Amino acid sequence: MVVSMSRWVMAGVFVVAGSIAAASAQTPVVMAQGLDNPRGMAFGPDGAIYVAEAGRGGTSTLCLAVPTGPGQRCYGPTGAVTRVLTGTPLRQGRVLGGLPSLAVQSGAEAAGPHDIDFGFGAAFITVGSGGDPATLQPFRQAGIPFGNLLLVNYTGQITPIVDVAAHETAANPDGGLLDSNLYSLEITNTRGLVTDAGANALLQIAPNLSISTLAVFPARTVAGPGGNVQMQSVPTAVVEALDGSIYVGELTGFPFPVGGANVYRIPAGGGTPTVVATGFTNIIDIALGPDGAAYVLEHDTNSLLTAGNIGRLVKIGPFGFQTELAAGQLVDPGALLIGADNAVYVSVNSKSAGTGQVVRITQ
């Protein structure tokens, strides 16, 4: 499916194309390092990059089962936000700490601060968890805001403002098992947009802090190891285009088929998602650049069920021409950000504690 040129001019290009051309294998430049499970990023009002770190968990007795396998993830106040100055490599500093984090003993499999954005004179952070929101009750009793959207004023005061996990309990948008994992975030001039990767939903947060469902992403029947299975969508990325329409990328759920991830378009006011790009694997982020190009970041190119941890960054230009940037050099990428100069910033090693980085790719 090819979107119209008018949509491309207004909103960027998310289209199906043929083969992907590899750009010159430029080595990404490290801008920040030593991060704990770095995820989403945003430019702050000062022009610096702010990185949400999901943390390394802790040794608390407050623990949850690992959603993807055996074991437990335990709580610690190790989630953070790091500020990175783009003009000077390796000039970085944590500006916010003490945020909720869940992880296994090694600090991997972390959930916590998943994304950050700025607007309305404040910073906003999504704090995810995963699983049935009922399991968060002990954390709620302890005042630990998993499943919440946080507002952080510029003096560093942190206020939970919307319990997104509670919306899953009350509304259950996809009608399936109760599951919430608050993930990506975009703050616009009029609203907040968040994806709940567990609920398979795109949600809107109004200025009065009311929450509503804009779209639900359908499960699909795909071939699995033992026959056909119902694969969940798992939306992990959201961006609003100039015309107000919304684009969402999906990670997909088990069995994470190669080429099985889509990018969807949703009308500005919500409605049925329309597929506008296919053939991707385990999408973790999407973006629209100042040059009108679209970017799709894959967390893993050969499926989460297959050995290997190399992701892929694809730039989609006019007429659907696709180019891979920094081919083969992005390990476990977690998010991307496009600068005003069209440089691309990517968080990598996003599933481990202490080894996370932000790298810069010059186009």
Coordinates of C-alpha atoms in Angstrom, one line a residue:
M1 CA 0.0 0.0 0.0
V2 CA 1.4 3.4 -0.9
V3 CA 0.2 6.6 0.8
S4 CA -0.5 9.6 -1.4
M5 CA 2.1 12.2 -2.1
S6 CA -0.1 14.8 -0.3
R7 CA 0.1 12.7 2.8
W8 CA 3.9 12.4 2.4
V9 CA 4.3 16.1 2.2
M10 CA 2.2 16.7 5.3
A11 CA 3.1 13.7 7.4
G12 CA 6.2 11.9 6.2
V13 CA 6.4 8.6 4.3
F14 CA 5.2 5.3 5.7
V15 CA 4.9 3.1 2.7
V16 CA 5.7 -0.4 1.5
A17 CA 8.7 -0.6 -0.8
G18 CA 10.9 -3.2 -2.3
S19 CA 14.5 -3.9 -1.3
I20 CA 16.3 -1.7 1.2
A21 CA 19.5 0.0 0.1
A22 CA 22.3 0.0 2.7
A23 CA 23.9 3.4 3.3
S24 CA 27.6 3.8 3.8
A25 CA 28.5 1.9 7.0
Q26 CA 29.3 4.9 9.0
T27 CA 30.3 4.1 12.6
P28 CA 27.8 5.7 15.1
V29 CA 29.5 8.1 17.5
V30 CA 28.9 7.4 21.2
M31 CA 27.3 10.4 22.9
A32 CA 26.5 8.9 26.3
Q33 CA 27.4 5.6 28.0
G34 CA 27.0 3.7 31.3
L35 CA 23.2 3.9 31.1
D36 CA 20.8 1.4 32.8
N37 CA 18.3 0.0 30.2
P38 CA 18.0 3.3 28.2
R39 CA 14.7 3.6 26.4
G40 CA 12.9 6.7 25.0
M41 CA 14.5 10.1 24.4
A42 CA 13.3 13.7 23.8
F43 CA 14.9 17.1 23.3
G44 CA 14.4 19.4 26.2
P45 CA 13.7 23.1 26.1
D46 CA 17.4 23.7 26.5
G47 CA 18.2 21.6 23.3
A48 CA 19.8 18.8 25.3
I49 CA 18.7 15.2 24.9
Y50 CA 16.9 13.6 27.9
V51 CA 17.0 9.8 28.1
A52 CA 14.6 7.7 30.1
E53 CA 16.4 4.9 31.9
A54 CA 14.3 1.9 33.0
G55 CA 16.8 1.3 35.8
R56 CA 18.3 -1.9 37.2
G57 CA 15.6 -2.9 39.7
G58 CA 16.7 -3.7 43.2
T59 CA 16.6 -6.1 46.2
S60 CA 13.2 -5.2 47.6
T61 CA 10.8 -8.0 48.5
L62 CA 8.3 -6.3 46.2
C63 CA 8.6 -8.4 43.1
L64 CA 6.6 -9.4 40.0
A65 CA 6.9 -12.5 37.7
V66 CA 9.0 -12.0 34.6
P67 CA 6.3 -11.8 31.8
T68 CA 8.5 -13.6 29.2
G69 CA 9.7 -16.5 31.3
P70 CA 10.7 -17.9 34.7
G71 CA 12.0 -15.8 37.5
Q72 CA 11.1 -12.6 39.2
R73 CA 11.7 -8.9 38.7
C74 CA 12.2 -7.0 42.0
Y75 CA 11.8 -3.4 42.8
G76 CA 14.4 -0.7 43.4
P77 CA 14.3 3.1 43.0
T78 CA 16.9 2.9 40.2
G79 CA 15.0 4.4 37.3
A80 CA 16.5 7.7 36.1
V81 CA 16.7 10.4 33.5
T82 CA 20.1 11.4 32.0
R83 CA 20.8 14.7 30.2
V84 CA 23.1 14.5 27.2
L85 CA 24.7 17.5 25.5
T86 CA 24.8 16.8 21.8
G87 CA 27.7 19.1 20.9
T88 CA 30.2 17.4 23.2
P89 CA 30.5 13.6 23.1
L90 CA 30.4 11.8 26.5
R91 CA 29.2 14.9 28.3
Q92 CA 26.3 13.6 30.3
G93 CA 24.8 13.6 33.7
R94 CA 21.8 12.1 35.6
V95 CA 19.4 14.9 36.4
L96 CA 16.6 12.8 37.9
G97 CA 16.8 9.6 40.0
G98 CA 14.8 7.5 42.4
L99 CA 12.2 6.5 39.8
P100 CA 10.5 3.0 40.0
S101 CA 12.3 0.1 38.4
L102 CA 11.7 -3.7 38.2
A103 CA 14.4 -6.0 37.0
V104 CA 15.9 -9.5 37.5
Q105 CA 19.0 -9.8 39.7
S106 CA 21.4 -8.9 36.8
G107 CA 19.5 -5.7 36.1
A108 CA 18.2 -7.0 32.8
E109 CA 14.5 -7.5 31.8
A110 CA 13.9 -4.0 33.3
A111 CA 10.6 -2.1 33.4
G112 CA 10.2 1.4 34.6
P113 CA 10.7 4.8 32.9
H114 CA 10.0 3.9 29.3
D115 CA 9.7 7.3 27.6
I116 CA 9.9 11.0 28.2
D117 CA 8.6 14.1 26.5
F118 CA 8.2 17.8 27.2
G119 CA 5.2 20.2 27.0
F120 CA 2.9 22.4 29.0
G121 CA 5.9 23.7 31.0
A122 CA 6.9 20.3 32.4
A123 CA 8.5 17.0 31.6
F124 CA 6.3 13.8 31.4
I125 CA 7.5 10.2 31.9
T126 CA 5.8 6.9 31.3
V127 CA 6.5 4.2 33.9
G128 CA 5.6 0.8 32.7
S129 CA 5.3 -2.6 34.4
G130 CA 3.6 -5.4 32.5
G131 CA 0.9 -8.0 33.5
D132 CA -2.4 -7.7 35.2
P133 CA -2.7 -4.3 36.9
A134 CA -4.1 -6.1 40.0
T135 CA -0.5 -7.3 40.7
L136 CA 0.5 -3.6 41.2
Q137 CA -1.7 -3.3 44.3
P138 CA 1.3 -3.8 46.8
F139 CA 3.2 -1.1 44.9
R140 CA 0.2 1.3 45.0
Q141 CA -0.1 0.8 48.8
A142 CA 3.6 1.7 49.1
G143 CA 3.2 4.8 46.9
I144 CA 5.2 3.4 44.0
P145 CA 3.6 4.6 40.8
F146 CA 4.1 1.8 38.3
G147 CA 1.6 2.1 35.4
N148 CA 1.4 5.9 35.8
L149 CA 2.2 8.9 33.7
L150 CA 4.4 11.2 35.8
L151 CA 4.7 15.0 35.6
V152 CA 8.0 16.4 36.6
N153 CA 8.3 20.2 37.0
Y154 CA 11.5 21.9 36.3
T155 CA 12.5 22.0 40.0
G156 CA 12.4 18.2 40.0
Q157 CA 9.2 17.6 41.8
I158 CA 7.6 14.4 40.7
T159 CA 3.8 13.9 40.6
P160 CA 1.8 10.9 39.3
I161 CA -1.0 12.4 37.3
V162 CA -2.7 9.5 35.4
D163 CA -3.0 5.8 36.4
V164 CA -2.9 4.3 32.9
A165 CA -2.9 0.7 34.3
A166 CA -6.1 1.4 36.1
H167 CA -7.7 2.4 32.7
E168 CA -6.9 -1.1 31.5
T169 CA -8.7 -2.6 34.5
A170 CA -11.7 -0.3 34.0
A171 CA -12.0 -0.3 30.2
N172 CA -10.0 -3.3 28.9
P173 CA -9.9 -1.8 25.4
D174 CA -9.0 -5.0 23.5
G175 CA -11.4 -7.2 25.5
G176 CA -8.6 -9.8 26.3
L177 CA -6.8 -10.7 29.4
L178 CA -6.0 -7.7 31.6
D179 CA -2.5 -6.6 30.8
S180 CA -0.9 -3.2 31.0
N181 CA 2.6 -2.0 30.1
L182 CA 2.6 1.8 29.6
Y183 CA 5.3 2.5 27.0
S184 CA 5.7 5.3 24.5
L185 CA 4.6 8.9 24.8
E186 CA 4.1 12.0 22.7
I187 CA 3.1 15.4 24.1
T188 CA 1.5 17.6 21.6
N189 CA 0.1 21.2 21.9
T190 CA -3.4 19.8 22.8
R191 CA -3.0 16.4 24.4
G192 CA -0.8 13.5 25.4
L193 CA -0.7 10.3 23.4
V194 CA 0.5 7.0 24.9
T195 CA 0.7 3.4 23.9
D196 CA -0.1 0.7 26.3
A197 CA 1.9 -2.3 24.9
G198 CA 0.0 -4.7 27.2
A199 CA -3.4 -3.4 26.4
N200 CA -2.8 -3.3 22.7
A201 CA -4.2 0.3 22.7
L202 CA -3.5 3.9 21.8
L203 CA -4.7 6.2 24.5
Q204 CA -5.3 9.9 24.7
I205 CA -4.8 12.0 27.8
A206 CA -6.6 15.3 27.7
P207 CA -5.4 18.5 29.4
N208 CA -7.9 17.9 32.2
L209 CA -6.1 14.5 32.7
S210 CA -9.1 12.4 31.5
I211 CA -8.0 9.3 29.6
S212 CA -9.7 7.7 26.6
T213 CA -9.0 5.0 24.0
L214 CA -8.3 6.2 20.5
A215 CA -7.6 2.9 18.9
V216 CA -7.2 -0.8 19.5
F217 CA -4.7 -2.9 17.5
P218 CA -5.9 -6.2 16.4
A219 CA -4.5 -9.6 17.1
R220 CA -3.6 -11.7 14.0
T221 CA -3.4 -15.4 13.2
V222 CA 0.1 -16.4 12.3
A223 CA 2.1 -19.6 12.0
G224 CA 3.7 -20.6 15.3
P225 CA 6.1 -23.4 16.3
G226 CA 3.2 -25.8 16.9
G227 CA 0.6 -24.5 14.5
N228 CA -1.4 -21.2 14.1
V229 CA -1.5 -18.9 17.0
Q230 CA -3.1 -15.5 17.8
M231 CA -0.3 -12.9 17.8
Q232 CA -0.8 -9.8 19.9
S233 CA 0.0 -6.4 18.4
V234 CA 2.1 -4.9 21.3
P235 CA 2.2 -1.2 20.2
T236 CA 5.5 0.4 21.2
A237 CA 5.8 3.7 19.3
V238 CA 3.7 6.7 18.6
V239 CA 4.1 9.9 16.6
E240 CA 1.7 12.6 15.5
A241 CA 2.0 14.0 12.0
L242 CA 1.5 17.6 10.9
D243 CA -2.0 16.9 9.8
G244 CA -2.9 15.5 13.2
S245 CA -3.0 11.9 12.1
I246 CA -1.2 9.4 14.4
Y247 CA 1.2 6.7 13.4
V248 CA 1.9 3.7 15.7
G249 CA 4.5 1.0 15.3
E250 CA 4.1 -2.5 16.8
L251 CA 6.6 -4.9 18.3
T252 CA 4.3 -7.9 17.9
G253 CA 3.9 -10.6 20.4
F254 CA 4.7 -14.3 20.4
P255 CA 5.9 -15.9 18.0
F256 CA 7.5 -12.6 16.8
P257 CA 7.6 -13.5 13.1
V258 CA 10.2 -11.9 10.9
G259 CA 8.5 -9.3 8.7
G260 CA 5.4 -9.4 10.8
A261 CA 5.4 -5.9 12.3
N262 CA 3.3 -3.1 10.9
V263 CA 3.0 0.7 11.1
Y264 CA -0.6 1.9 11.5
R265 CA -2.2 5.2 10.8
I266 CA -5.1 6.4 13.1
P267 CA -7.2 9.5 12.4
A268 CA -6.6 12.5 14.6
G269 CA -9.7 11.9 16.6
G270 CA -9.2 8.1 16.8
G271 CA -10.8 5.2 15.0
T272 CA -9.9 2.0 13.2
P273 CA -6.1 1.6 12.5
T274 CA -5.1 1.4 8.9
V275 CA -1.9 -0.4 7.9
V276 CA 0.5 1.9 6.0
A277 CA 3.8 0.0 6.1
T278 CA 4.5 -3.7 6.5
G279 CA 7.5 -6.1 6.4
F280 CA 9.3 -4.9 9.5
T281 CA 10.4 -7.0 12.5
N282 CA 9.9 -6.1 16.2
I283 CA 9.4 -2.3 15.7
I284 CA 10.5 -0.4 18.8
D285 CA 10.2 3.2 17.6
I286 CA 9.2 5.4 14.7
A287 CA 9.8 9.0 13.9
L288 CA 9.3 11.8 11.3
G289 CA 12.3 13.8 10.3
P290 CA 12.6 17.5 9.5
D291 CA 13.2 16.5 5.9
G292 CA 9.9 14.8 5.6
A293 CA 11.3 11.3 5.7
A294 CA 10.0 8.6 8.1
Y295 CA 12.2 6.4 10.2
V296 CA 11.5 2.9 11.6
L297 CA 13.7 1.3 14.3
E298 CA 13.6 -2.4 14.7
H299 CA 14.7 -3.8 18.1
D300 CA 15.7 -7.1 16.4
T301 CA 15.9 -8.0 12.8
N302 CA 15.7 -11.8 13.0
S303 CA 12.9 -12.2 15.6
L304 CA 13.1 -12.1 19.4
L305 CA 12.9 -15.9 19.4
T306 CA 16.1 -16.2 17.4
A307 CA 19.7 -15.8 18.6
G308 CA 21.2 -12.4 17.9
N309 CA 20.5 -8.9 19.1
I310 CA 21.2 -6.6 16.1
G311 CA 18.5 -4.1 15.3
R312 CA 17.9 -2.1 12.1
L313 CA 17.2 1.6 11.4
V314 CA 15.3 2.2 8.1
K315 CA 14.8 5.6 6.5
I316 CA 11.8 5.9 4.2
G317 CA 12.1 8.8 1.7
P318 CA 10.1 10.0 -1.3
F319 CA 8.2 7.4 -3.3
G320 CA 8.9 4.8 -0.6
F321 CA 12.7 4.5 -1.3
Q322 CA 14.2 2.8 1.8
T323 CA 17.7 3.1 3.1
E324 CA 19.3 1.3 6.1
L325 CA 21.5 3.5 8.3
A326 CA 24.4 2.2 10.4
A327 CA 23.7 -1.3 9.1
G328 CA 24.6 -4.1 11.5
Q329 CA 25.9 -1.7 14.2
L330 CA 22.9 -1.2 16.4
V331 CA 22.7 -3.6 19.4
D332 CA 19.3 -3.9 21.1
P333 CA 18.2 -0.5 20.1
G334 CA 15.5 1.1 22.2
A335 CA 14.4 4.4 20.7
L336 CA 15.4 7.0 18.1
L337 CA 15.3 10.8 18.0
I338 CA 15.9 13.1 14.9
G339 CA 17.8 16.3 15.4
A340 CA 17.1 19.6 13.6
D341 CA 20.2 18.9 11.6
N342 CA 18.8 15.5 10.6
A343 CA 21.3 13.6 12.7
V344 CA 19.7 10.5 14.2
Y345 CA 20.2 9.6 17.9
V346 CA 19.6 6.0 19.0
S347 CA 19.6 4.4 22.4
V348 CA 21.4 1.0 22.3
N349 CA 22.0 -1.9 24.7
S350 CA 18.6 -1.0 25.9
K351 CA 18.0 -4.3 27.7
S352 CA 21.0 -4.3 30.1
A353 CA 22.2 -2.3 33.1
G354 CA 25.4 -0.3 33.0
T355 CA 26.2 -0.8 29.3
G356 CA 23.5 1.4 27.7
Q357 CA 24.5 4.1 25.3
V358 CA 23.2 6.9 23.1
V359 CA 24.8 7.0 19.7
R360 CA 24.7 9.7 16.9
I361 CA 24.4 8.8 13.3
T362 CA 25.2 11.6 10.9
Q363 CA 23.3 11.6 7.6

